[in-house]
Amino acid sequence: MADPTIRAAAALTLLTALTLTGCTSTASPPAVSAPVAGAALEHVHGVDYDPATGATYAAAHGGVFLVSTEKLPDSYGTGPASISAGGNGPIAGRAQDTMGFTIADTGTLFASGHPDPNDPAAVQSPNLGLIRSSDGAQTWEPVSLAGETDFHDIATTVLPSGATRIYGYDAARRVLRISDDDGSTWRDGAALGTRDIAVDAGNPDRVFATTEEGLAVSVDTGSTFAPVDGAPALFVLDAIPVTAGGGLVGVDVESRVWTSTTDGQWEARGSVAGTVQAFSYVEGENPWILAFDDNGLRASGDYGDTWTVLPTS
């Protein structure tokens, strides 16, 4: 394993650079080319899987894409895996710059970022705030913070009341924000620089963040964070569902995949190619992960020992 000082320095450099990637001024909208049929998927900010429909999505600089998973076995997700995306570019032809993106346990898609540059409202309102879709990204509706906030990462969990708690990282203010009512109202949590956040699948008040100083955890709903002793210098991460044993899975700054148990025991697994832009655990009977790295969008059923490249156009 590399020297901890070197790893910490690498984490600081990489996390700082990529936390700022994609940030835009609120004075003007981002410059994004209009989508074309069959456009290749690139500059991906998020990937996620919907166990209710079996659909895999990639959120990118040029819209939200449905990902073809026909090359994967039925052990992928909830199966069968054979979803064809058709290669027709972003869903509904909408080229919004989708930064934060996640699929809640309820099946609702939540996102943030910047509007499609072809939308006349983009000049007046360059930040989307929180938006949601209940029809697989065919249409989106504003929830809150329109024109105000660009969440670079979003994580959700269902509370005992049935409401969806949303953690959103406001990159411009470098603050974690929290909503306990499906995104309608918000409060500020801790100020920190983070690349990725994930909610403990067994505890909605426990949230993890990859930071310049290493992996951090909050046990008070994001109000304060403390270092996770003995954890690898993760760059991206996701929570493993309780039904799959719980814990975390992530990729460190040296491209190594790691898993942890609920009691904090870490195990080195496979690896990715270069820097991971987006990462997600795929819910199902078998452990699958998705990563968009230097080799494109790929899926692994053995925590990174082997990978299958997925079509992206």
PDB file of C-alpha atoms in Angstrom:
ATOM      1  CA  MET A   1       0.000   0.000   0.000  1.00  0.00           C
ATOM      2  CA  ALA A   2       1.284   3.504  -0.799  1.00  0.00           C
ATOM      3  CA  ASP A   3       2.713   5.784   1.886  1.00  0.00           C
ATOM      4  CA  PRO A   4      -0.178   7.486   3.790  1.00  0.00           C
ATOM      5  CA  THR A   5       1.374  10.938   3.321  1.00  0.00           C
ATOM      6  CA  ILE A   6       1.551  10.469  -0.436  1.00  0.00           C
ATOM      7  CA  ARG A   7      -1.994   9.114  -0.539  1.00  0.00           C
ATOM      8  CA  ALA A   8      -3.282  12.042   1.503  1.00  0.00           C
ATOM      9  CA  ALA A   9      -1.567  14.527  -0.814  1.00  0.00           C
ATOM     10  CA  ALA A  10      -3.006  12.757  -3.853  1.00  0.00           C
ATOM     11  CA  ALA A  11      -6.453  12.813  -2.300  1.00  0.00           C
ATOM     12  CA  LEU A  12      -6.201  16.535  -1.591  1.00  0.00           C
ATOM     13  CA  THR A  13      -5.105  17.391  -5.133  1.00  0.00           C
ATOM     14  CA  LEU A  14      -7.607  15.142  -6.899  1.00  0.00           C
ATOM     15  CA  LEU A  15     -10.611  15.902  -4.719  1.00  0.00           C
ATOM     16  CA  THR A  16     -10.037  19.647  -4.807  1.00  0.00           C
ATOM     17  CA  ALA A  17      -9.707  19.687  -8.588  1.00  0.00           C
ATOM     18  CA  LEU A  18     -12.708  17.517  -9.321  1.00  0.00           C
ATOM     19  CA  THR A  19     -14.973  19.054  -6.691  1.00  0.00           C
ATOM     20  CA  LEU A  20     -14.631  22.278  -8.653  1.00  0.00           C
ATOM     21  CA  THR A  21     -15.112  20.636 -12.050  1.00  0.00           C
ATOM     22  CA  GLY A  22     -18.389  21.666 -13.610  1.00  0.00           C
ATOM     23  CA  CYS A  23     -18.922  24.677 -11.319  1.00  0.00           C
ATOM     24  CA  THR A  24     -20.337  27.657 -13.154  1.00  0.00           C
ATOM     25  CA  SER A  25     -21.047  31.197 -12.169  1.00  0.00           C
ATOM     26  CA  THR A  26     -24.629  32.080 -11.351  1.00  0.00           C
ATOM     27  CA  ALA A  27     -24.256  35.032 -13.704  1.00  0.00           C
ATOM     28  CA  SER A  28     -24.431  33.017 -16.890  1.00  0.00           C
ATOM     29  CA  PRO A  29     -25.524  29.542 -18.008  1.00  0.00           C
ATOM     30  CA  PRO A  30     -23.021  26.833 -18.946  1.00  0.00           C
ATOM     31  CA  ALA A  31     -22.072  26.379 -22.582  1.00  0.00           C
ATOM     32  CA  VAL A  32     -23.414  23.026 -23.765  1.00  0.00           C
ATOM     33  CA  SER A  33     -23.845  21.876 -27.342  1.00  0.00           C
ATOM     34  CA  ALA A  34     -27.294  20.775 -28.433  1.00  0.00           C
ATOM     35  CA  PRO A  35     -27.799  16.987 -28.410  1.00  0.00           C
ATOM     36  CA  VAL A  36     -27.872  14.951 -31.586  1.00  0.00           C
ATOM     37  CA  ALA A  37     -29.322  11.523 -32.253  1.00  0.00           C
ATOM     38  CA  GLY A  38     -26.858   8.834 -31.278  1.00  0.00           C
ATOM     39  CA  ALA A  39     -24.686  11.292 -29.336  1.00  0.00           C
ATOM     40  CA  ALA A  40     -21.939   9.590 -27.348  1.00  0.00           C
ATOM     41  CA  LEU A  41     -22.112   9.636 -23.582  1.00  0.00           C
ATOM     42  CA  GLU A  42     -19.305  11.668 -22.022  1.00  0.00           C
ATOM     43  CA  HIS A  43     -18.543  13.935 -19.077  1.00  0.00           C
ATOM     44  CA  VAL A  44     -20.709  11.788 -16.791  1.00  0.00           C
ATOM     45  CA  HIS A  45     -21.590  13.118 -13.345  1.00  0.00           C
ATOM     46  CA  GLY A  46     -23.741  10.285 -12.000  1.00  0.00           C
ATOM     47  CA  VAL A  47     -24.915   6.731 -12.673  1.00  0.00           C
ATOM     48  CA  ASP A  48     -27.715   4.850 -10.929  1.00  0.00           C
ATOM     49  CA  TYR A  49     -29.996   1.853 -11.227  1.00  0.00           C
ATOM     50  CA  ASP A  50     -33.759   1.624 -10.697  1.00  0.00           C
ATOM     51  CA  PRO A  51     -34.599  -1.813  -9.225  1.00  0.00           C
ATOM     52  CA  ALA A  52     -38.310  -1.272  -9.867  1.00  0.00           C
ATOM     53  CA  THR A  53     -37.880  -1.043 -13.649  1.00  0.00           C
ATOM     54  CA  GLY A  54     -34.449  -2.591 -14.218  1.00  0.00           C
ATOM     55  CA  ALA A  55     -33.320   0.588 -15.975  1.00  0.00           C
ATOM     56  CA  THR A  56     -29.807   2.005 -15.672  1.00  0.00           C
ATOM     57  CA  TYR A  57     -29.274   5.743 -16.096  1.00  0.00           C
ATOM     58  CA  ALA A  58     -26.258   7.968 -16.672  1.00  0.00           C
ATOM     59  CA  ALA A  59     -26.472  11.668 -15.872  1.00  0.00           C
ATOM     60  CA  ALA A  60     -24.117  13.763 -17.959  1.00  0.00           C
ATOM     61  CA  HIS A  61     -23.131  17.214 -19.181  1.00  0.00           C
ATOM     62  CA  GLY A  62     -25.513  16.736 -22.104  1.00  0.00           C
ATOM     63  CA  GLY A  63     -28.563  15.188 -20.432  1.00  0.00           C
ATOM     64  CA  VAL A  64     -29.761  11.984 -18.773  1.00  0.00           C
ATOM     65  CA  PHE A  65     -29.216   8.803 -20.797  1.00  0.00           C
ATOM     66  CA  LEU A  66     -30.799   5.364 -20.615  1.00  0.00           C
ATOM     67  CA  VAL A  67     -27.976   2.814 -20.663  1.00  0.00           C
ATOM     68  CA  SER A  68     -28.153  -0.416 -22.669  1.00  0.00           C
ATOM     69  CA  THR A  69     -27.479  -3.435 -20.440  1.00  0.00           C
ATOM     70  CA  GLU A  70     -28.099  -6.178 -23.010  1.00  0.00           C
ATOM     71  CA  LYS A  71     -24.496  -7.386 -22.660  1.00  0.00           C
ATOM     72  CA  LEU A  72     -24.955  -8.198 -18.965  1.00  0.00           C
ATOM     73  CA  PRO A  73     -26.199 -11.481 -17.446  1.00  0.00           C
ATOM     74  CA  ASP A  74     -29.488 -11.759 -15.596  1.00  0.00           C
ATOM     75  CA  SER A  75     -27.569 -11.646 -12.313  1.00  0.00           C
ATOM     76  CA  TYR A  76     -27.283  -7.883 -12.896  1.00  0.00           C
ATOM     77  CA  GLY A  77     -29.685  -5.974 -10.692  1.00  0.00           C
ATOM     78  CA  THR A  78     -33.158  -7.342 -10.264  1.00  0.00           C
ATOM     79  CA  GLY A  79     -32.974  -9.031 -13.722  1.00  0.00           C
ATOM     80  CA  PRO A  80     -33.503  -9.596 -16.508  1.00  0.00           C
ATOM     81  CA  ALA A  81     -30.730  -7.245 -17.561  1.00  0.00           C
ATOM     82  CA  SER A  82     -31.618  -6.877 -21.248  1.00  0.00           C
ATOM     83  CA  ILE A  83     -32.584  -3.202 -21.445  1.00  0.00           C
ATOM     84  CA  SER A  84     -31.992  -1.591 -24.847  1.00  0.00           C
ATOM     85  CA  ALA A  85     -31.424   2.163 -24.926  1.00  0.00           C
ATOM     86  CA  GLY A  86     -31.729   2.514 -28.693  1.00  0.00           C
ATOM     87  CA  GLY A  87     -28.722   4.854 -29.025  1.00  0.00           C
ATOM     88  CA  ASN A  88     -30.795   8.000 -29.478  1.00  0.00           C
ATOM     89  CA  GLY A  89     -28.956  10.433 -27.250  1.00  0.00           C
ATOM     90  CA  PRO A  90     -30.321  11.982 -24.053  1.00  0.00           C
ATOM     91  CA  ILE A  91     -33.805  11.033 -22.914  1.00  0.00           C
ATOM     92  CA  ALA A  92     -36.471  13.287 -24.484  1.00  0.00           C
ATOM     93  CA  GLY A  93     -33.680  15.153 -26.310  1.00  0.00           C
ATOM     94  CA  ARG A  94     -33.109  17.301 -23.227  1.00  0.00           C
ATOM     95  CA  ALA A  95     -29.489  18.447 -22.845  1.00  0.00           C
ATOM     96  CA  GLN A  96     -29.626  19.741 -19.295  1.00  0.00           C
ATOM     97  CA  ASP A  97     -26.235  19.648 -17.557  1.00  0.00           C
ATOM     98  CA  THR A  98     -27.185  17.125 -14.891  1.00  0.00           C
ATOM     99  CA  MET A  99     -24.760  17.403 -11.984  1.00  0.00           C
ATOM    100  CA  GLY A 100     -26.212  15.745  -8.878  1.00  0.00           C
ATOM    101  CA  PHE A 101     -28.340  12.678  -9.705  1.00  0.00           C
ATOM    102  CA  THR A 102     -29.881   9.802  -7.774  1.00  0.00           C
ATOM    103  CA  ILE A 103     -32.842   7.448  -7.770  1.00  0.00           C
ATOM    104  CA  ALA A 104     -34.722   7.314  -4.469  1.00  0.00           C
ATOM    105  CA  ASP A 105     -36.097   4.103  -2.987  1.00  0.00           C
ATOM    106  CA  THR A 106     -39.523   5.370  -4.051  1.00  0.00           C
ATOM    107  CA  GLY A 107     -38.423   5.233  -7.708  1.00  0.00           C
ATOM    108  CA  THR A 108     -38.339   9.010  -8.107  1.00  0.00           C
ATOM    109  CA  LEU A 109     -35.377  10.466  -9.991  1.00  0.00           C
ATOM    110  CA  PHE A 110     -33.849  13.534  -8.321  1.00  0.00           C
ATOM    111  CA  ALA A 111     -31.347  15.792 -10.053  1.00  0.00           C
ATOM    112  CA  SER A 112     -29.731  19.210 -10.106  1.00  0.00           C
ATOM    113  CA  GLY A 113     -27.393  21.181 -12.342  1.00  0.00           C
ATOM    114  CA  HIS A 114     -28.040  23.610 -15.183  1.00  0.00           C
ATOM    115  CA  PRO A 115     -30.830  23.905 -17.793  1.00  0.00           C
ATOM    116  CA  ASP A 116     -30.660  22.835 -21.417  1.00  0.00           C
ATOM    117  CA  PRO A 117     -28.993  25.832 -23.129  1.00  0.00           C
ATOM    118  CA  ASN A 118     -31.784  25.733 -25.716  1.00  0.00           C
ATOM    119  CA  ASP A 119     -34.281  26.514 -22.952  1.00  0.00           C
ATOM    120  CA  PRO A 120     -35.056  30.279 -23.035  1.00  0.00           C
ATOM    121  CA  ALA A 121     -35.232  30.274 -19.228  1.00  0.00           C
ATOM    122  CA  ALA A 122     -31.575  29.225 -18.976  1.00  0.00           C
ATOM    123  CA  VAL A 123     -30.317  32.818 -19.172  1.00  0.00           C
ATOM    124  CA  GLN A 124     -32.503  34.027 -16.312  1.00  0.00           C
ATOM    125  CA  SER A 125     -32.164  30.886 -14.175  1.00  0.00           C
ATOM    126  CA  PRO A 126     -28.813  29.142 -14.760  1.00  0.00           C
ATOM    127  CA  ASN A 127     -29.190  26.755 -11.794  1.00  0.00           C
ATOM    128  CA  LEU A 128     -31.889  24.080 -11.713  1.00  0.00           C
ATOM    129  CA  GLY A 129     -32.128  23.780  -7.941  1.00  0.00           C
ATOM    130  CA  LEU A 130     -33.710  20.417  -7.098  1.00  0.00           C
ATOM    131  CA  ILE A 131     -35.807  18.776  -9.812  1.00  0.00           C
ATOM    132  CA  ARG A 132     -37.510  15.392  -9.971  1.00  0.00           C
ATOM    133  CA  SER A 133     -38.965  12.961 -12.482  1.00  0.00           C
ATOM    134  CA  SER A 134     -41.506  10.192 -11.994  1.00  0.00           C
ATOM    135  CA  ASP A 135     -41.468   8.975 -15.610  1.00  0.00           C
ATOM    136  CA  GLY A 136     -37.885   7.887 -16.196  1.00  0.00           C
ATOM    137  CA  ALA A 137     -36.506  11.351 -17.062  1.00  0.00           C
ATOM    138  CA  GLN A 138     -39.032  11.947 -19.846  1.00  0.00           C
ATOM    139  CA  THR A 139     -40.214  15.030 -17.979  1.00  0.00           C
ATOM    140  CA  TRP A 140     -38.930  16.953 -14.976  1.00  0.00           C
ATOM    141  CA  GLU A 141     -40.619  19.239 -12.483  1.00  0.00           C
ATOM    142  CA  PRO A 142     -38.999  21.816 -10.190  1.00  0.00           C
ATOM    143  CA  VAL A 143     -39.094  21.039  -6.476  1.00  0.00           C
ATOM    144  CA  SER A 144     -37.180  23.863  -4.805  1.00  0.00           C
ATOM    145  CA  LEU A 145     -34.204  26.265  -4.957  1.00  0.00           C
ATOM    146  CA  ALA A 146     -34.691  26.986  -8.691  1.00  0.00           C
ATOM    147  CA  GLY A 147     -32.204  29.586  -9.899  1.00  0.00           C
ATOM    148  CA  GLU A 148     -30.373  29.403  -6.577  1.00  0.00           C
ATOM    149  CA  THR A 149     -28.587  26.092  -6.127  1.00  0.00           C
ATOM    150  CA  ASP A 150     -26.514  23.642  -8.135  1.00  0.00           C
ATOM    151  CA  PHE A 151     -26.180  20.430  -6.128  1.00  0.00           C
ATOM    152  CA  HIS A 152     -23.081  18.544  -7.276  1.00  0.00           C
ATOM    153  CA  ASP A 153     -24.152  15.435  -5.386  1.00  0.00           C
ATOM    154  CA  ILE A 154     -27.447  14.140  -4.028  1.00  0.00           C
ATOM    155  CA  ALA A 155     -28.209  11.209  -1.738  1.00  0.00           C
ATOM    156  CA  THR A 156     -31.603  10.104  -0.443  1.00  0.00           C
ATOM    157  CA  THR A 157     -33.070   7.861   2.234  1.00  0.00           C
ATOM    158  CA  VAL A 158     -36.600   7.056   3.356  1.00  0.00           C
ATOM    159  CA  LEU A 159     -37.488   8.125   6.902  1.00  0.00           C
ATOM    160  CA  PRO A 160     -39.726   6.098   9.255  1.00  0.00           C
ATOM    161  CA  SER A 161     -42.488   8.618   8.506  1.00  0.00           C
ATOM    162  CA  GLY A 162     -42.361   7.663   4.824  1.00  0.00           C
ATOM    163  CA  ALA A 163     -40.922  11.015   3.761  1.00  0.00           C
ATOM    164  CA  THR A 164     -37.753  11.141   1.693  1.00  0.00           C
ATOM    165  CA  ARG A 165     -34.758  12.783   3.318  1.00  0.00           C
ATOM    166  CA  ILE A 166     -32.427  14.386   0.783  1.00  0.00           C
ATOM    167  CA  TYR A 167     -28.814  15.324   1.349  1.00  0.00           C
ATOM    168  CA  GLY A 168     -27.508  17.745  -1.271  1.00  0.00           C
ATOM    169  CA  TYR A 169     -24.005  19.148  -1.620  1.00  0.00           C
ATOM    170  CA  ASP A 170     -24.125  22.836  -2.569  1.00  0.00           C
ATOM    171  CA  ALA A 171     -20.765  23.142  -4.329  1.00  0.00           C
ATOM    172  CA  ALA A 172     -20.855  26.930  -4.697  1.00  0.00           C
ATOM    173  CA  ARG A 173     -21.256  27.439  -0.944  1.00  0.00           C
ATOM    174  CA  ARG A 174     -19.345  24.246   0.005  1.00  0.00           C
ATOM    175  CA  VAL A 175     -22.158  23.297   2.375  1.00  0.00           C
ATOM    176  CA  LEU A 176     -24.171  20.115   2.839  1.00  0.00           C
ATOM    177  CA  ARG A 177     -27.905  20.868   2.831  1.00  0.00           C
ATOM    178  CA  ILE A 178     -30.616  18.612   4.210  1.00  0.00           C
ATOM    179  CA  SER A 179     -34.342  18.278   3.535  1.00  0.00           C
ATOM    180  CA  ASP A 180     -36.703  16.034   5.505  1.00  0.00           C
ATOM    181  CA  ASP A 181     -39.777  16.687   3.359  1.00  0.00           C
ATOM    182  CA  ASP A 182     -38.934  15.403  -0.130  1.00  0.00           C
ATOM    183  CA  GLY A 183     -36.945  18.516  -0.990  1.00  0.00           C
ATOM    184  CA  SER A 184     -39.529  21.185  -0.197  1.00  0.00           C
ATOM    185  CA  THR A 185     -37.587  22.939   2.579  1.00  0.00           C
ATOM    186  CA  TRP A 186     -33.909  22.896   3.487  1.00  0.00           C
ATOM    187  CA  ARG A 187     -31.506  23.529   6.332  1.00  0.00           C
ATOM    188  CA  ASP A 188     -27.752  23.937   6.243  1.00  0.00           C
ATOM    189  CA  GLY A 189     -25.494  21.241   7.625  1.00  0.00           C
ATOM    190  CA  ALA A 190     -21.721  21.141   7.824  1.00  0.00           C
ATOM    191  CA  ALA A 191     -19.403  23.233   5.690  1.00  0.00           C
ATOM    192  CA  LEU A 192     -16.966  20.937   3.885  1.00  0.00           C
ATOM    193  CA  GLY A 193     -15.382  20.141   0.558  1.00  0.00           C
ATOM    194  CA  THR A 194     -16.584  16.782  -0.742  1.00  0.00           C
ATOM    195  CA  ARG A 195     -16.598  14.826  -3.981  1.00  0.00           C
ATOM    196  CA  ASP A 196     -19.220  12.225  -3.033  1.00  0.00           C
ATOM    197  CA  ILE A 197     -21.742  11.497  -0.290  1.00  0.00           C
ATOM    198  CA  ALA A 198     -23.640   8.358   0.716  1.00  0.00           C
ATOM    199  CA  VAL A 199     -26.230   7.617   3.393  1.00  0.00           C
ATOM    200  CA  ASP A 200     -25.825   4.564   5.615  1.00  0.00           C
ATOM    201  CA  ALA A 201     -28.467   2.133   4.365  1.00  0.00           C
ATOM    202  CA  GLY A 202     -29.331   1.168   7.940  1.00  0.00           C
ATOM    203  CA  ASN A 203     -29.312   4.622   9.550  1.00  0.00           C
ATOM    204  CA  PRO A 204     -30.767   7.720   7.835  1.00  0.00           C
ATOM    205  CA  ASP A 205     -28.908  10.023  10.251  1.00  0.00           C
ATOM    206  CA  ARG A 206     -25.485   8.630   9.317  1.00  0.00           C
ATOM    207  CA  VAL A 207     -23.934  10.068   6.166  1.00  0.00           C
ATOM    208  CA  PHE A 208     -20.455   9.609   4.703  1.00  0.00           C
ATOM    209  CA  ALA A 209     -18.452  12.087   2.615  1.00  0.00           C
ATOM    210  CA  THR A 210     -15.209  11.803   0.667  1.00  0.00           C
ATOM    211  CA  THR A 211     -13.141  14.873   1.534  1.00  0.00           C
ATOM    212  CA  GLU A 212      -9.689  16.329   0.972  1.00  0.00           C
ATOM    213  CA  GLU A 213      -8.640  14.913   4.345  1.00  0.00           C
ATOM    214  CA  GLY A 214     -10.066  11.433   3.717  1.00  0.00           C
ATOM    215  CA  LEU A 215     -13.352   9.661   4.407  1.00  0.00           C
ATOM    216  CA  ALA A 216     -15.539  11.450   6.952  1.00  0.00           C
ATOM    217  CA  VAL A 217     -18.766  10.467   8.692  1.00  0.00           C
ATOM    218  CA  SER A 218     -21.613  12.348  10.334  1.00  0.00           C
ATOM    219  CA  VAL A 219     -23.894  10.734  12.906  1.00  0.00           C
ATOM    220  CA  ASP A 220     -26.043  13.832  13.419  1.00  0.00           C
ATOM    221  CA  THR A 221     -27.752  14.205  10.042  1.00  0.00           C
ATOM    222  CA  GLY A 222     -24.887  16.045   8.405  1.00  0.00           C
ATOM    223  CA  SER A 223     -24.462  18.755  11.028  1.00  0.00           C
ATOM    224  CA  THR A 224     -20.883  17.770  11.877  1.00  0.00           C
ATOM    225  CA  PHE A 225     -18.328  15.359  10.405  1.00  0.00           C
ATOM    226  CA  ALA A 226     -15.384  13.426  11.827  1.00  0.00           C
ATOM    227  CA  PRO A 227     -12.659  11.346  10.134  1.00  0.00           C
ATOM    228  CA  VAL A 228     -13.229   7.607   9.721  1.00  0.00           C
ATOM    229  CA  ASP A 229     -10.196   6.002  11.320  1.00  0.00           C
ATOM    230  CA  GLY A 230      -8.463   3.371   9.216  1.00  0.00           C
ATOM    231  CA  ALA A 231     -10.506   4.041   6.079  1.00  0.00           C
ATOM    232  CA  PRO A 232      -8.900   4.168   2.623  1.00  0.00           C
ATOM    233  CA  ALA A 233      -8.715   7.541   0.878  1.00  0.00           C
ATOM    234  CA  LEU A 234     -11.932   7.075  -1.064  1.00  0.00           C
ATOM    235  CA  PHE A 235     -12.750   9.349  -3.985  1.00  0.00           C
ATOM    236  CA  VAL A 236     -16.251   8.028  -4.763  1.00  0.00           C
ATOM    237  CA  LEU A 237     -18.500   5.717  -2.761  1.00  0.00           C
ATOM    238  CA  ASP A 238     -21.958   4.246  -2.349  1.00  0.00           C
ATOM    239  CA  ALA A 239     -23.855   2.475   0.409  1.00  0.00           C
ATOM    240  CA  ILE A 240     -24.511  -1.258   0.208  1.00  0.00           C
ATOM    241  CA  PRO A 241     -28.167  -2.071   0.989  1.00  0.00           C
ATOM    242  CA  VAL A 242     -29.017  -3.780   4.272  1.00  0.00           C
ATOM    243  CA  THR A 243     -30.418  -6.710   2.283  1.00  0.00           C
ATOM    244  CA  ALA A 244     -26.903  -7.233   0.869  1.00  0.00           C
ATOM    245  CA  GLY A 245     -25.199  -6.971   4.248  1.00  0.00           C
ATOM    246  CA  GLY A 246     -24.793  -3.199   4.535  1.00  0.00           C
ATOM    247  CA  GLY A 247     -21.539  -1.279   4.618  1.00  0.00           C
ATOM    248  CA  LEU A 248     -19.868   0.759   1.898  1.00  0.00           C
ATOM    249  CA  VAL A 249     -18.223   0.257  -1.478  1.00  0.00           C
ATOM    250  CA  GLY A 250     -15.993   2.838  -3.094  1.00  0.00           C
ATOM    251  CA  VAL A 251     -12.923   3.651  -5.146  1.00  0.00           C
ATOM    252  CA  ASP A 252      -9.841   5.310  -3.696  1.00  0.00           C
ATOM    253  CA  VAL A 253      -7.557   7.904  -5.260  1.00  0.00           C
ATOM    254  CA  GLU A 254      -5.277   5.128  -6.536  1.00  0.00           C
ATOM    255  CA  SER A 255      -8.171   3.491  -8.470  1.00  0.00           C
ATOM    256  CA  ARG A 256      -8.584   0.575  -6.042  1.00  0.00           C
ATOM    257  CA  VAL A 257     -12.088  -0.700  -5.219  1.00  0.00           C
ATOM    258  CA  TRP A 258     -12.809  -1.207  -1.515  1.00  0.00           C
ATOM    259  CA  THR A 259     -15.693  -2.651   0.483  1.00  0.00           C
ATOM    260  CA  SER A 260     -16.434  -2.294   4.181  1.00  0.00           C
ATOM    261  CA  THR A 261     -18.623  -4.174   6.627  1.00  0.00           C
ATOM    262  CA  THR A 262     -21.066  -2.434   8.937  1.00  0.00           C
ATOM    263  CA  ASP A 263     -18.475  -2.581  11.739  1.00  0.00           C
ATOM    264  CA  GLY A 264     -15.834  -0.811   9.657  1.00  0.00           C
ATOM    265  CA  GLN A 265     -13.689  -3.683   8.390  1.00  0.00           C
ATOM    266  CA  TRP A 266     -12.195  -2.776   5.002  1.00  0.00           C
ATOM    267  CA  GLU A 267     -11.208  -5.122   2.185  1.00  0.00           C
ATOM    268  CA  ALA A 268      -9.297  -4.240  -0.984  1.00  0.00           C
ATOM    269  CA  ARG A 269     -10.987  -5.593  -4.118  1.00  0.00           C
ATOM    270  CA  GLY A 270     -10.416  -4.986  -7.823  1.00  0.00           C
ATOM    271  CA  SER A 271      -9.624  -1.741  -9.607  1.00  0.00           C
ATOM    272  CA  VAL A 272     -10.881   0.791 -12.134  1.00  0.00           C
ATOM    273  CA  ALA A 273      -9.091   2.489 -15.025  1.00  0.00           C
ATOM    274  CA  GLY A 274      -7.792   5.890 -14.005  1.00  0.00           C
ATOM    275  CA  THR A 275     -10.142   8.440 -12.480  1.00  0.00           C
ATOM    276  CA  VAL A 276     -13.779   7.575 -11.810  1.00  0.00           C
ATOM    277  CA  GLN A 277     -16.248  10.280 -12.825  1.00  0.00           C
ATOM    278  CA  ALA A 278     -19.330   8.442 -11.549  1.00  0.00           C
ATOM    279  CA  PHE A 279     -19.946   5.368  -9.401  1.00  0.00           C
ATOM    280  CA  SER A 280     -22.876   3.389  -7.992  1.00  0.00           C
ATOM    281  CA  TYR A 281     -23.856   0.132  -6.330  1.00  0.00           C
ATOM    282  CA  VAL A 282     -26.561  -1.810  -8.192  1.00  0.00           C
ATOM    283  CA  GLU A 283     -29.290  -3.230  -5.989  1.00  0.00           C
ATOM    284  CA  GLY A 284     -30.169  -6.893  -6.546  1.00  0.00           C
ATOM    285  CA  GLU A 285     -29.433 -10.416  -5.332  1.00  0.00           C
ATOM    286  CA  ASN A 286     -25.826 -10.207  -6.582  1.00  0.00           C
ATOM    287  CA  PRO A 287     -23.263  -7.446  -5.973  1.00  0.00           C
ATOM    288  CA  TRP A 288     -22.787  -5.299  -9.071  1.00  0.00           C
ATOM    289  CA  ILE A 289     -21.177  -1.897  -9.356  1.00  0.00           C
ATOM    290  CA  LEU A 290     -21.170   0.717 -12.111  1.00  0.00           C
ATOM    291  CA  ALA A 291     -18.283   3.059 -12.879  1.00  0.00           C
ATOM    292  CA  PHE A 292     -17.596   5.649 -15.535  1.00  0.00           C
ATOM    293  CA  ASP A 293     -13.803   5.713 -15.751  1.00  0.00           C
ATOM    294  CA  ASP A 294     -11.085   6.184 -18.370  1.00  0.00           C
ATOM    295  CA  ASN A 295     -12.456   3.163 -20.276  1.00  0.00           C
ATOM    296  CA  GLY A 296     -16.035   4.466 -20.383  1.00  0.00           C
ATOM    297  CA  LEU A 297     -19.135   3.197 -18.610  1.00  0.00           C
ATOM    298  CA  ARG A 298     -18.536  -0.273 -17.190  1.00  0.00           C
ATOM    299  CA  ALA A 299     -20.235  -2.797 -14.912  1.00  0.00           C
ATOM    300  CA  SER A 300     -18.611  -5.325 -12.594  1.00  0.00           C
ATOM    301  CA  GLY A 301     -20.186  -8.273 -10.804  1.00  0.00           C
ATOM    302  CA  ASP A 302     -17.108  -9.012  -8.677  1.00  0.00           C
ATOM    303  CA  TYR A 303     -16.201  -5.637  -7.181  1.00  0.00           C
ATOM    304  CA  GLY A 304     -13.817  -4.637  -9.930  1.00  0.00           C
ATOM    305  CA  ASP A 305     -11.886  -7.824 -10.684  1.00  0.00           C
ATOM    306  CA  THR A 306     -13.525  -7.983 -14.128  1.00  0.00           C
ATOM    307  CA  TRP A 307     -15.534  -5.418 -16.071  1.00  0.00           C
ATOM    308  CA  THR A 308     -18.007  -5.292 -18.951  1.00  0.00           C
ATOM    309  CA  VAL A 309     -18.028  -2.157 -21.094  1.00  0.00           C
ATOM    310  CA  LEU A 310     -21.561  -0.877 -21.710  1.00  0.00           C
ATOM    311  CA  PRO A 311     -22.636   0.842 -24.955  1.00  0.00           C
ATOM    312  CA  THR A 312     -22.752   4.619 -24.584  1.00  0.00           C
ATOM    313  CA  SER A 313     -24.130   5.733 -27.946  1.00  0.00           C
TER     314      SER A 313
END
